[in-house]
Short mmCIF file of N, CA and C in Angstrom, two decimals:
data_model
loop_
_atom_site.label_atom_id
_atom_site.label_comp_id
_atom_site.label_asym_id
_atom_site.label_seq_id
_atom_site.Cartn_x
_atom_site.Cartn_y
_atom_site.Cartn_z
N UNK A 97 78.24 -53.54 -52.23
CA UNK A 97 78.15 -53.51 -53.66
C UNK A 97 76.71 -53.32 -54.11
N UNK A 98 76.12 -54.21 -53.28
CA UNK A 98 74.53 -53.79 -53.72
C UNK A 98 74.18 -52.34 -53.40
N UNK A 99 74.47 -51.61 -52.55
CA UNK A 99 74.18 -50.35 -52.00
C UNK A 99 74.66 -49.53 -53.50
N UNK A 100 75.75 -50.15 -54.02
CA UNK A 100 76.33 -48.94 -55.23
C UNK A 100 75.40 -49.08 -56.35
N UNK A 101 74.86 -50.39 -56.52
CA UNK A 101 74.20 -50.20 -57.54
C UNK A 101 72.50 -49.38 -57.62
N UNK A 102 72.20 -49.69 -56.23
CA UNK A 102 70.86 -48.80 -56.10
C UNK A 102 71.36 -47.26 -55.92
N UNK A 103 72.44 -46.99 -55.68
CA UNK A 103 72.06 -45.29 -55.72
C UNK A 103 72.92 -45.38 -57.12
N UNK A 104 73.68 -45.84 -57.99
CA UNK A 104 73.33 -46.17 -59.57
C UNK A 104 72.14 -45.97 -60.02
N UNK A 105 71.58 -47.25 -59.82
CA UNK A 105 69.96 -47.11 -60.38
C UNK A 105 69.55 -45.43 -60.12
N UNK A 106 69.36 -44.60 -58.90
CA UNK A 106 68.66 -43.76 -58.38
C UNK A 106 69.50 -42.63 -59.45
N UNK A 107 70.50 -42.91 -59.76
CA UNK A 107 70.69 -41.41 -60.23
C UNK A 107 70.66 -41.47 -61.87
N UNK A 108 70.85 -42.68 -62.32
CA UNK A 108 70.30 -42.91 -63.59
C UNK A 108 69.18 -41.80 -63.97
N UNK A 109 68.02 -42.21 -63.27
CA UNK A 109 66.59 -41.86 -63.78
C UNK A 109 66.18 -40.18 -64.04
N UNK A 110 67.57 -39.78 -62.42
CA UNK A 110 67.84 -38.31 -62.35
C UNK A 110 68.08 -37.56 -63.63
N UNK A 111 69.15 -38.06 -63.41
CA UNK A 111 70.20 -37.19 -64.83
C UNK A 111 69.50 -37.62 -66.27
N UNK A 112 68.58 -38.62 -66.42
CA UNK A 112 67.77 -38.71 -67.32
C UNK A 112 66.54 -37.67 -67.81
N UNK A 113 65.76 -37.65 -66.85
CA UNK A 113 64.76 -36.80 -66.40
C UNK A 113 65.13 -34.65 -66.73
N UNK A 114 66.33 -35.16 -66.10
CA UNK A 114 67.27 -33.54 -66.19
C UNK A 114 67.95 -33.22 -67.76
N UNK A 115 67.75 -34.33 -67.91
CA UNK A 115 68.64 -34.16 -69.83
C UNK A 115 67.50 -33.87 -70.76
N UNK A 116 66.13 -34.82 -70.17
CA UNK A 116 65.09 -34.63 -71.10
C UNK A 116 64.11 -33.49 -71.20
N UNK A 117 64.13 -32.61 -69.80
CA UNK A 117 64.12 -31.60 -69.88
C UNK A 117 64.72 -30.61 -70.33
N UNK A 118 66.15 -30.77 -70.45
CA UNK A 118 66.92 -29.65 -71.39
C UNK A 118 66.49 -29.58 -72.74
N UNK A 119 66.12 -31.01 -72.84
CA UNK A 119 65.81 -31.30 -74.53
C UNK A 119 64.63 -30.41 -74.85
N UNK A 120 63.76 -30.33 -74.24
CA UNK A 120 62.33 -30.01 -74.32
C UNK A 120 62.47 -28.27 -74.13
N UNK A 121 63.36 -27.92 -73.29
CA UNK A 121 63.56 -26.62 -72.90
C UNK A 121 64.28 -26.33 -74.36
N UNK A 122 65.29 -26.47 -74.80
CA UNK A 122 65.61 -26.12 -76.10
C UNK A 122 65.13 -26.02 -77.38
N UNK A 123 64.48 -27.30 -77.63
CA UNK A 123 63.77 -27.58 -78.53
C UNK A 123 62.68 -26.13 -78.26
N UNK A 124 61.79 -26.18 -77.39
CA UNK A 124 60.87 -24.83 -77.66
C UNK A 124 61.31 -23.49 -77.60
N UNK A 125 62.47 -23.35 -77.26
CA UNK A 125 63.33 -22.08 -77.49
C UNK A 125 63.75 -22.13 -79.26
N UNK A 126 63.97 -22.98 -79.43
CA UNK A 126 64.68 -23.08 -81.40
C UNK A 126 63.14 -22.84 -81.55
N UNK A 127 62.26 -23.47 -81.23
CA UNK A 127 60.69 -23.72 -82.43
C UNK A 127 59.75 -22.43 -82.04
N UNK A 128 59.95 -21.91 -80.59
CA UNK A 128 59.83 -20.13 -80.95
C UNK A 128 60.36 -19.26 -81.26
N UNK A 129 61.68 -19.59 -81.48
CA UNK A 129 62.52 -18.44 -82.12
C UNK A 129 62.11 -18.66 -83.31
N UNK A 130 62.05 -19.71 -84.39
CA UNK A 130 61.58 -19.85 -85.73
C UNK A 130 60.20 -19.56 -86.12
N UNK A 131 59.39 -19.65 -85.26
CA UNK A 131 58.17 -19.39 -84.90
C UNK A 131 57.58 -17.96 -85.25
N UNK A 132 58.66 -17.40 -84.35
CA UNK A 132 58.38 -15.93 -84.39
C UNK A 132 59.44 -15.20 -85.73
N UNK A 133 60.35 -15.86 -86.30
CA UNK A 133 60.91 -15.05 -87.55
C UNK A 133 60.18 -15.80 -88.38
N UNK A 134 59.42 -17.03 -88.99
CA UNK A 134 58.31 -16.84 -89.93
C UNK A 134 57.68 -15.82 -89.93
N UNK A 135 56.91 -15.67 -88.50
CA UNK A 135 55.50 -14.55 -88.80
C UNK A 135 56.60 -13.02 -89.08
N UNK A 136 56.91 -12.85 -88.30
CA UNK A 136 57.91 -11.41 -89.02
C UNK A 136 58.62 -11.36 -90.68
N UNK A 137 58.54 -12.61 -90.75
CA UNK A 137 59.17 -12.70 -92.38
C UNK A 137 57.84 -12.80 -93.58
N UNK A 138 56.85 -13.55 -92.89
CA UNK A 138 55.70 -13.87 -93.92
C UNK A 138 54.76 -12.89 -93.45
N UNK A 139 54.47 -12.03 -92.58
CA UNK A 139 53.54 -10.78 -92.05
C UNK A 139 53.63 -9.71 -93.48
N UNK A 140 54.91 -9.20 -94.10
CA UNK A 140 54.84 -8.45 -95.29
C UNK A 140 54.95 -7.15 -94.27
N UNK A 141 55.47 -6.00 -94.95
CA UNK A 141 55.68 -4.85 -94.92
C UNK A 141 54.54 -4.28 -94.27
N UNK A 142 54.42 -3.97 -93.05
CA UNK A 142 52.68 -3.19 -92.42
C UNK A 142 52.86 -1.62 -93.03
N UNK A 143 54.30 -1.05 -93.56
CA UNK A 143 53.83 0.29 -94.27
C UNK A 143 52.93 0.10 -95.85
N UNK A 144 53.45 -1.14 -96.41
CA UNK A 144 52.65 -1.31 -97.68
C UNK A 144 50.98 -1.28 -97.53
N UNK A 145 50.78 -1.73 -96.38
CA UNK A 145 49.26 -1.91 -96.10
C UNK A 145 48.47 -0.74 -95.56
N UNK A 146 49.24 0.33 -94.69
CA UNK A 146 48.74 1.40 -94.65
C UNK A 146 49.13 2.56 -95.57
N UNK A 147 47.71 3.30 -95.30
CA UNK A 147 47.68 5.05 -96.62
C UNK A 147 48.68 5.56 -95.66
N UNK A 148 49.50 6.17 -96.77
CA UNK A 148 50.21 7.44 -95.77
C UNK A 148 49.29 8.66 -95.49
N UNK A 149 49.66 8.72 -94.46
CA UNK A 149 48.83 9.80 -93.46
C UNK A 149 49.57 11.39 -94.49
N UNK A 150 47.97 12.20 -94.01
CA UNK A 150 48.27 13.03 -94.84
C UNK A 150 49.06 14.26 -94.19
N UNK A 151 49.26 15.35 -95.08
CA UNK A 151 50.26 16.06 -94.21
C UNK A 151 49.64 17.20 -93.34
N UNK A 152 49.79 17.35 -92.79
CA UNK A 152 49.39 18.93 -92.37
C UNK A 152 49.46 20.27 -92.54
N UNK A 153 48.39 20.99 -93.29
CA UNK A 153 48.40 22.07 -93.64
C UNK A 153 48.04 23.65 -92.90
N UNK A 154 47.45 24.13 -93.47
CA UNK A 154 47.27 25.55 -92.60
C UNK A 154 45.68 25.47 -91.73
N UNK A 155 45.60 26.20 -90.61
CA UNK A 155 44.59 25.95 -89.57
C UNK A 155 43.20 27.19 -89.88
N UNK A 156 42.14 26.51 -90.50
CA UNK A 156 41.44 27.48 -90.21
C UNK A 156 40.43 27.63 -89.46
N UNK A 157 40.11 28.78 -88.41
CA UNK A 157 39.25 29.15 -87.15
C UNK A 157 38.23 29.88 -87.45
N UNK A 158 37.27 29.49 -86.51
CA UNK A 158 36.08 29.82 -86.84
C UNK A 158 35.79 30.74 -86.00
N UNK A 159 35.51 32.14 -86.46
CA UNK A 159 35.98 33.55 -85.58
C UNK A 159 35.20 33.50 -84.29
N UNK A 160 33.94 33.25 -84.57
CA UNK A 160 33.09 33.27 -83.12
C UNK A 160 32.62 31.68 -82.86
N UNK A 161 31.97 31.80 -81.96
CA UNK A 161 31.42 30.40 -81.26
C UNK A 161 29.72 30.49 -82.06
N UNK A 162 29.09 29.54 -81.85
CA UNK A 162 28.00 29.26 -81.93
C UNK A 162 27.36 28.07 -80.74
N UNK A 163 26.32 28.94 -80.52
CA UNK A 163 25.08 28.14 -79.55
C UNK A 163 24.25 27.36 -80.24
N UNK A 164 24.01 25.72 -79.60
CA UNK A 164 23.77 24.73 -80.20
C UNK A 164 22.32 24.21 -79.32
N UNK A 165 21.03 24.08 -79.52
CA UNK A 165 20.34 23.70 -78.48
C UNK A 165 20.27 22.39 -78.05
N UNK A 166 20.56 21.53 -76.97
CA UNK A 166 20.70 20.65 -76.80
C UNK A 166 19.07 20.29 -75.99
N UNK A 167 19.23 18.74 -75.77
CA UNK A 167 18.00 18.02 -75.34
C UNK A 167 17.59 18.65 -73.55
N UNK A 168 16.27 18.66 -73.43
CA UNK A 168 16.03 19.26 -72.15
C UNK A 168 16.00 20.71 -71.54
N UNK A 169 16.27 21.48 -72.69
CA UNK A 169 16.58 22.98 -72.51
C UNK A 169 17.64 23.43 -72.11
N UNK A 170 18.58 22.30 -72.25
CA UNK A 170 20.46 22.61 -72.22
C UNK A 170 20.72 23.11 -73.73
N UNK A 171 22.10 24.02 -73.50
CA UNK A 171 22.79 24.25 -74.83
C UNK A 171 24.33 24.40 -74.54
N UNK A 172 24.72 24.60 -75.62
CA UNK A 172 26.19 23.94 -75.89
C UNK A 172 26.70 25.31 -76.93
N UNK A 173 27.66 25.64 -76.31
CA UNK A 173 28.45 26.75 -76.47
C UNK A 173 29.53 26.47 -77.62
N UNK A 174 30.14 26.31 -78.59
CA UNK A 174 31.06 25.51 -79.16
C UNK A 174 32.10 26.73 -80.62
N UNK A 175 33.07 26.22 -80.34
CA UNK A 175 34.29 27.14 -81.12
C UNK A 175 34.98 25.99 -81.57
N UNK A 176 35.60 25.95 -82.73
CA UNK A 176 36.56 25.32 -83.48
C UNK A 176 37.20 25.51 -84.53
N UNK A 177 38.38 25.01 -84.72
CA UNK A 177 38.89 25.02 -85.70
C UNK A 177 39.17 23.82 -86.86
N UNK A 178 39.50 24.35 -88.31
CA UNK A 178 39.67 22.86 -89.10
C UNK A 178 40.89 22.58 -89.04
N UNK A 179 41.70 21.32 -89.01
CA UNK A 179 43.00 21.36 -89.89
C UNK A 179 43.36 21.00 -90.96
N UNK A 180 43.22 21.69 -92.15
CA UNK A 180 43.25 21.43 -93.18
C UNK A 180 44.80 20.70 -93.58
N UNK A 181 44.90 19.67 -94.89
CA UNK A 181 46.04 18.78 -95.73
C UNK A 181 46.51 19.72 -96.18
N UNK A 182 47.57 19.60 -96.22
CA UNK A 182 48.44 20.31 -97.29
C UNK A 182 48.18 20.08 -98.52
N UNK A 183 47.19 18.96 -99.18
CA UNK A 183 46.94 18.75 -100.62
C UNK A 183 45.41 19.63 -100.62
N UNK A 184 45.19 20.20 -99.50
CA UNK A 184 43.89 21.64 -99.62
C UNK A 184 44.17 21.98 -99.84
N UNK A 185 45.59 22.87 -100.09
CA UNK A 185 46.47 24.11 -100.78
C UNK A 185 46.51 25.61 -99.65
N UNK A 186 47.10 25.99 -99.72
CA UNK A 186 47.26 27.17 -98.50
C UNK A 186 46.11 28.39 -98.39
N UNK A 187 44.99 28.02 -99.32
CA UNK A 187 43.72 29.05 -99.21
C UNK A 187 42.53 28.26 -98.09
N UNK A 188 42.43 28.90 -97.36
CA UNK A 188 41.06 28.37 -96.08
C UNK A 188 39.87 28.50 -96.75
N UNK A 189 39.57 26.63 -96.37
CA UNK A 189 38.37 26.14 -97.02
C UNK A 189 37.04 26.92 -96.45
N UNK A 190 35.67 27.10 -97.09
CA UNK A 190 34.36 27.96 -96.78
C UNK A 190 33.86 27.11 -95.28
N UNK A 191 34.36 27.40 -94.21
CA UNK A 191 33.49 27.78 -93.12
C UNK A 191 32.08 27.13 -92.98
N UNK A 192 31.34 27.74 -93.64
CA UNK A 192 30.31 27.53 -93.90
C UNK A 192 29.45 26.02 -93.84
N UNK A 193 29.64 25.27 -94.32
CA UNK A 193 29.41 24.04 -94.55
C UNK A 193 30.00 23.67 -92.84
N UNK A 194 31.08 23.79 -92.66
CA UNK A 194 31.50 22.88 -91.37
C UNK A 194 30.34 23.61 -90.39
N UNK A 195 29.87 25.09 -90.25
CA UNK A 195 28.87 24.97 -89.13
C UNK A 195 27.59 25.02 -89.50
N UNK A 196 27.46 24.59 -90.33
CA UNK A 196 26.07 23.46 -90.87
C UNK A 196 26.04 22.39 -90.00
N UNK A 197 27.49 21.72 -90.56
CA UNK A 197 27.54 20.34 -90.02
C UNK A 197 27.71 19.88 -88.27
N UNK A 198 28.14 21.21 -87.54
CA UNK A 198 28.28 21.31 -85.99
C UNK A 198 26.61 20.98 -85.94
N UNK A 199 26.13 22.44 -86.73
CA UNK A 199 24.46 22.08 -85.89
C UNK A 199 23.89 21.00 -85.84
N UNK A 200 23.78 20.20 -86.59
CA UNK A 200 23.41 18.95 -87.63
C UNK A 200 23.84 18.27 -86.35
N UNK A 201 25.27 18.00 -85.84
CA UNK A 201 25.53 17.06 -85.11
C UNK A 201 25.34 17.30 -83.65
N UNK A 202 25.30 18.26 -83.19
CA UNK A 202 25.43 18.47 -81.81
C UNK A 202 23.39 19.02 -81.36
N UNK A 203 23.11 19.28 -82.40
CA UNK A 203 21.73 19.78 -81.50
C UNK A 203 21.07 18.32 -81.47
N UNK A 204 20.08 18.68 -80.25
CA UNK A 204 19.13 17.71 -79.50
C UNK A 204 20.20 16.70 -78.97
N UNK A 205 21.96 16.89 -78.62
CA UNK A 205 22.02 15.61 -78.08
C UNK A 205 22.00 15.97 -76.47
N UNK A 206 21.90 14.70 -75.59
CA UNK A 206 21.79 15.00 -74.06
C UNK A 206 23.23 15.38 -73.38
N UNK A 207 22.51 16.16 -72.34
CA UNK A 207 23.74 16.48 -71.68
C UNK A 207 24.72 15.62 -70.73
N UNK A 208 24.36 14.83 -70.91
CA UNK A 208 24.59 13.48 -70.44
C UNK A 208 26.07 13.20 -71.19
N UNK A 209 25.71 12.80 -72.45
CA UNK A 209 26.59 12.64 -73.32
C UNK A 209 28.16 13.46 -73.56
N UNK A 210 27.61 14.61 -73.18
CA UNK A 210 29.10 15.56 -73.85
C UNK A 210 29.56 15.57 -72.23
N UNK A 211 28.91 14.89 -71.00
CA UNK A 211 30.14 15.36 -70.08
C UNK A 211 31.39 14.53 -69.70
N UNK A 212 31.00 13.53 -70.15
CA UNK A 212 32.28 12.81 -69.87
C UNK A 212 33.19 12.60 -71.09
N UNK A 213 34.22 12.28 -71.32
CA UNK A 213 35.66 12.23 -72.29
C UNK A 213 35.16 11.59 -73.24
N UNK A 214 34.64 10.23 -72.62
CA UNK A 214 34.34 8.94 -73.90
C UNK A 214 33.49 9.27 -74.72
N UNK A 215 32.04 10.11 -74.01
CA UNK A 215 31.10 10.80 -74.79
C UNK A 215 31.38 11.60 -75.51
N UNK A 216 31.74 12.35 -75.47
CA UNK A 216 32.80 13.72 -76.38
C UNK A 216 33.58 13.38 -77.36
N UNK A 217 33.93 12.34 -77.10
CA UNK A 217 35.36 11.67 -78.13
C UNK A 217 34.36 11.36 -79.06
N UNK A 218 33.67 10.39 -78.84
CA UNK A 218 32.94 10.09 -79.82
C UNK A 218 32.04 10.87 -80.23
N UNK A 219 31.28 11.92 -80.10
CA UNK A 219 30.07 12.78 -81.10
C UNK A 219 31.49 13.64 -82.04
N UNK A 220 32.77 14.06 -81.40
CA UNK A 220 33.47 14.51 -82.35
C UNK A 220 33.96 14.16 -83.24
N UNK A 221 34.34 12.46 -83.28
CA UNK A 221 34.63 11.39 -84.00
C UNK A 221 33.53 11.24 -84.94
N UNK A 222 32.48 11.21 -84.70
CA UNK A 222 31.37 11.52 -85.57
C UNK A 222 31.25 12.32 -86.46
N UNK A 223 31.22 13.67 -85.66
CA UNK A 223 31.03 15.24 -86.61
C UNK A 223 32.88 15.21 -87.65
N UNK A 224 33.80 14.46 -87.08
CA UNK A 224 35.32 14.66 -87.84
C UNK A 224 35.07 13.78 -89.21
N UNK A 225 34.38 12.69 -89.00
CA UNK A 225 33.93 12.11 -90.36
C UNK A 225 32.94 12.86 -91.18
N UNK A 226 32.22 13.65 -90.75
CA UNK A 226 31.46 14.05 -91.49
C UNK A 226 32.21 15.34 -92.41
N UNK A 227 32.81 15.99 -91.44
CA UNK A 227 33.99 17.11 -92.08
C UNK A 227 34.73 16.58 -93.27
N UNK A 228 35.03 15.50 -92.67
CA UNK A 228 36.28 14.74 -93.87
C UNK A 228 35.38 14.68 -95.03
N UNK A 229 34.38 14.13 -95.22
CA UNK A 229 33.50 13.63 -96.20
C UNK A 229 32.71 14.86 -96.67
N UNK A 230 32.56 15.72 -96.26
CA UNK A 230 31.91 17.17 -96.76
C UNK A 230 33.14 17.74 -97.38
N UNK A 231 34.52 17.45 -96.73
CA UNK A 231 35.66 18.51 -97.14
C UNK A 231 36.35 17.04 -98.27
N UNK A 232 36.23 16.47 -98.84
CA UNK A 232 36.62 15.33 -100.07
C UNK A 232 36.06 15.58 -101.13
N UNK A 233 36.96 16.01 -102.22
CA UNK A 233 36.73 16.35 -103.32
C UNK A 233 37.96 15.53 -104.48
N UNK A 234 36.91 14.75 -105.45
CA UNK A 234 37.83 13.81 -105.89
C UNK A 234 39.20 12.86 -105.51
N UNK A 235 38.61 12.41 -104.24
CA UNK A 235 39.80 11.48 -103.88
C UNK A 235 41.07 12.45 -102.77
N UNK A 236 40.60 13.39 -102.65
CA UNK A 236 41.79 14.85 -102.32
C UNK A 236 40.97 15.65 -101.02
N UNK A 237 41.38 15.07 -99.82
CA UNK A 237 40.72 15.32 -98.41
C UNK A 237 41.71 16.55 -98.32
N UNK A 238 40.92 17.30 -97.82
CA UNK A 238 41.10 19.20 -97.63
C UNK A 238 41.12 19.08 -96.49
N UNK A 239 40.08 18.71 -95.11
CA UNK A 239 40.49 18.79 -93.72
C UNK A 239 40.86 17.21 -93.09
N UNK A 240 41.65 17.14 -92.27
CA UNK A 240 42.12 15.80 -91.48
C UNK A 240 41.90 16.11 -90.24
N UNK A 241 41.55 16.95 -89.52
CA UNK A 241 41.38 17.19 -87.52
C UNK A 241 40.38 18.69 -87.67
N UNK A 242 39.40 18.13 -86.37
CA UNK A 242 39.36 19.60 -86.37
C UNK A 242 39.39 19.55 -84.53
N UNK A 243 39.63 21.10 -83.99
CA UNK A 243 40.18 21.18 -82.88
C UNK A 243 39.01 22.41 -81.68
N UNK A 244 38.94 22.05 -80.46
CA UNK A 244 37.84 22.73 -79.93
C UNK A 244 38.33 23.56 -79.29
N UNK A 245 37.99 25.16 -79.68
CA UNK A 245 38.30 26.34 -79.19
C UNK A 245 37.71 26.58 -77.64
N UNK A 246 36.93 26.06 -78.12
CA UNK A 246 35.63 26.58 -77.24
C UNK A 246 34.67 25.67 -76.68
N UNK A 247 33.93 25.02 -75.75
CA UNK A 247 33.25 23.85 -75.23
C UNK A 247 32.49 23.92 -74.21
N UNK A 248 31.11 24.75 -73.93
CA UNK A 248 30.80 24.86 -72.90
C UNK A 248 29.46 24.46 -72.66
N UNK A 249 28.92 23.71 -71.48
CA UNK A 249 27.32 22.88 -71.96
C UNK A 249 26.84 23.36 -70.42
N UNK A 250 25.33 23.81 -70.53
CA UNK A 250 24.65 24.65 -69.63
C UNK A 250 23.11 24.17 -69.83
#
């Protein structure tokens, strides 16, 4: 009789231990599931918070390339095109100004810079803001991308 009550006692503590873990296992399953439909419910609409992207309009190319002198007596060969919004209207914006703005950005930099991806990404990321902001006229962006025909550094 004594033997029944110690493996009594022993499994008491078990099935205790095993229940209070279910508790704990549930409980944080309900309090992350609620958890996570607050923030999805109180986060708000993420389209309200972003501009709609603009549309895409007609492509205009820049007939020849231009040579750019770069640092060290390297130069840089370069062709592109704009992509103009559809709120530019279907006439191709003046040329002109955008290879102003190539020279402006690309001469004296090292050759260092334009050979790898990350380098490149970014001086174009550079010169694409400057496009945008040369091509913005009252609130009404004329180019959104521009695209490389041509890319060659010597």
């Amino acid at each position: 009789m004594a033997d029944e009550k110690d493996t009594a006692a022993a499994e008491a503590p078990k099935k205790s231990k095993k229940m209070l873990i279910m508790i704990v296992a549930i409980a944080l399953v309900v309090l992350g599931g609620g958890g996570a439909g607050a923030f999805f419910m109180l986060r708000g609409d993420s389209a309200e918070a972003k501009e709609e992207a603009p549309v895409k309009g007609i492509v205009t190319a820049i007939d020849n390339t231009i040579t750019v002198n770069l640092a060290d007596g390297h130069y840089l060969k370069l062709g592109f095109a704009l992509q103009q919004t559809e709120e530019g209207g279907e006439e191709a914006v003046d040329i002109n100004e955008a290879l102003n703005i190539a020279i402006e950005t690309y001469t004296g930099l090292e050759v260092a810079e334009l050979e790898t991806e990350k380098g490149r990404e970014a001086v174009k990321e550079e010169f694409l803001q400057k496009l945008i902001k040369a091509y913005t006229e009252e609130d009404k962006k004329m180019v959104m991308d521009v695209y490389f025909t041509s890319f060659v550094t010597q």
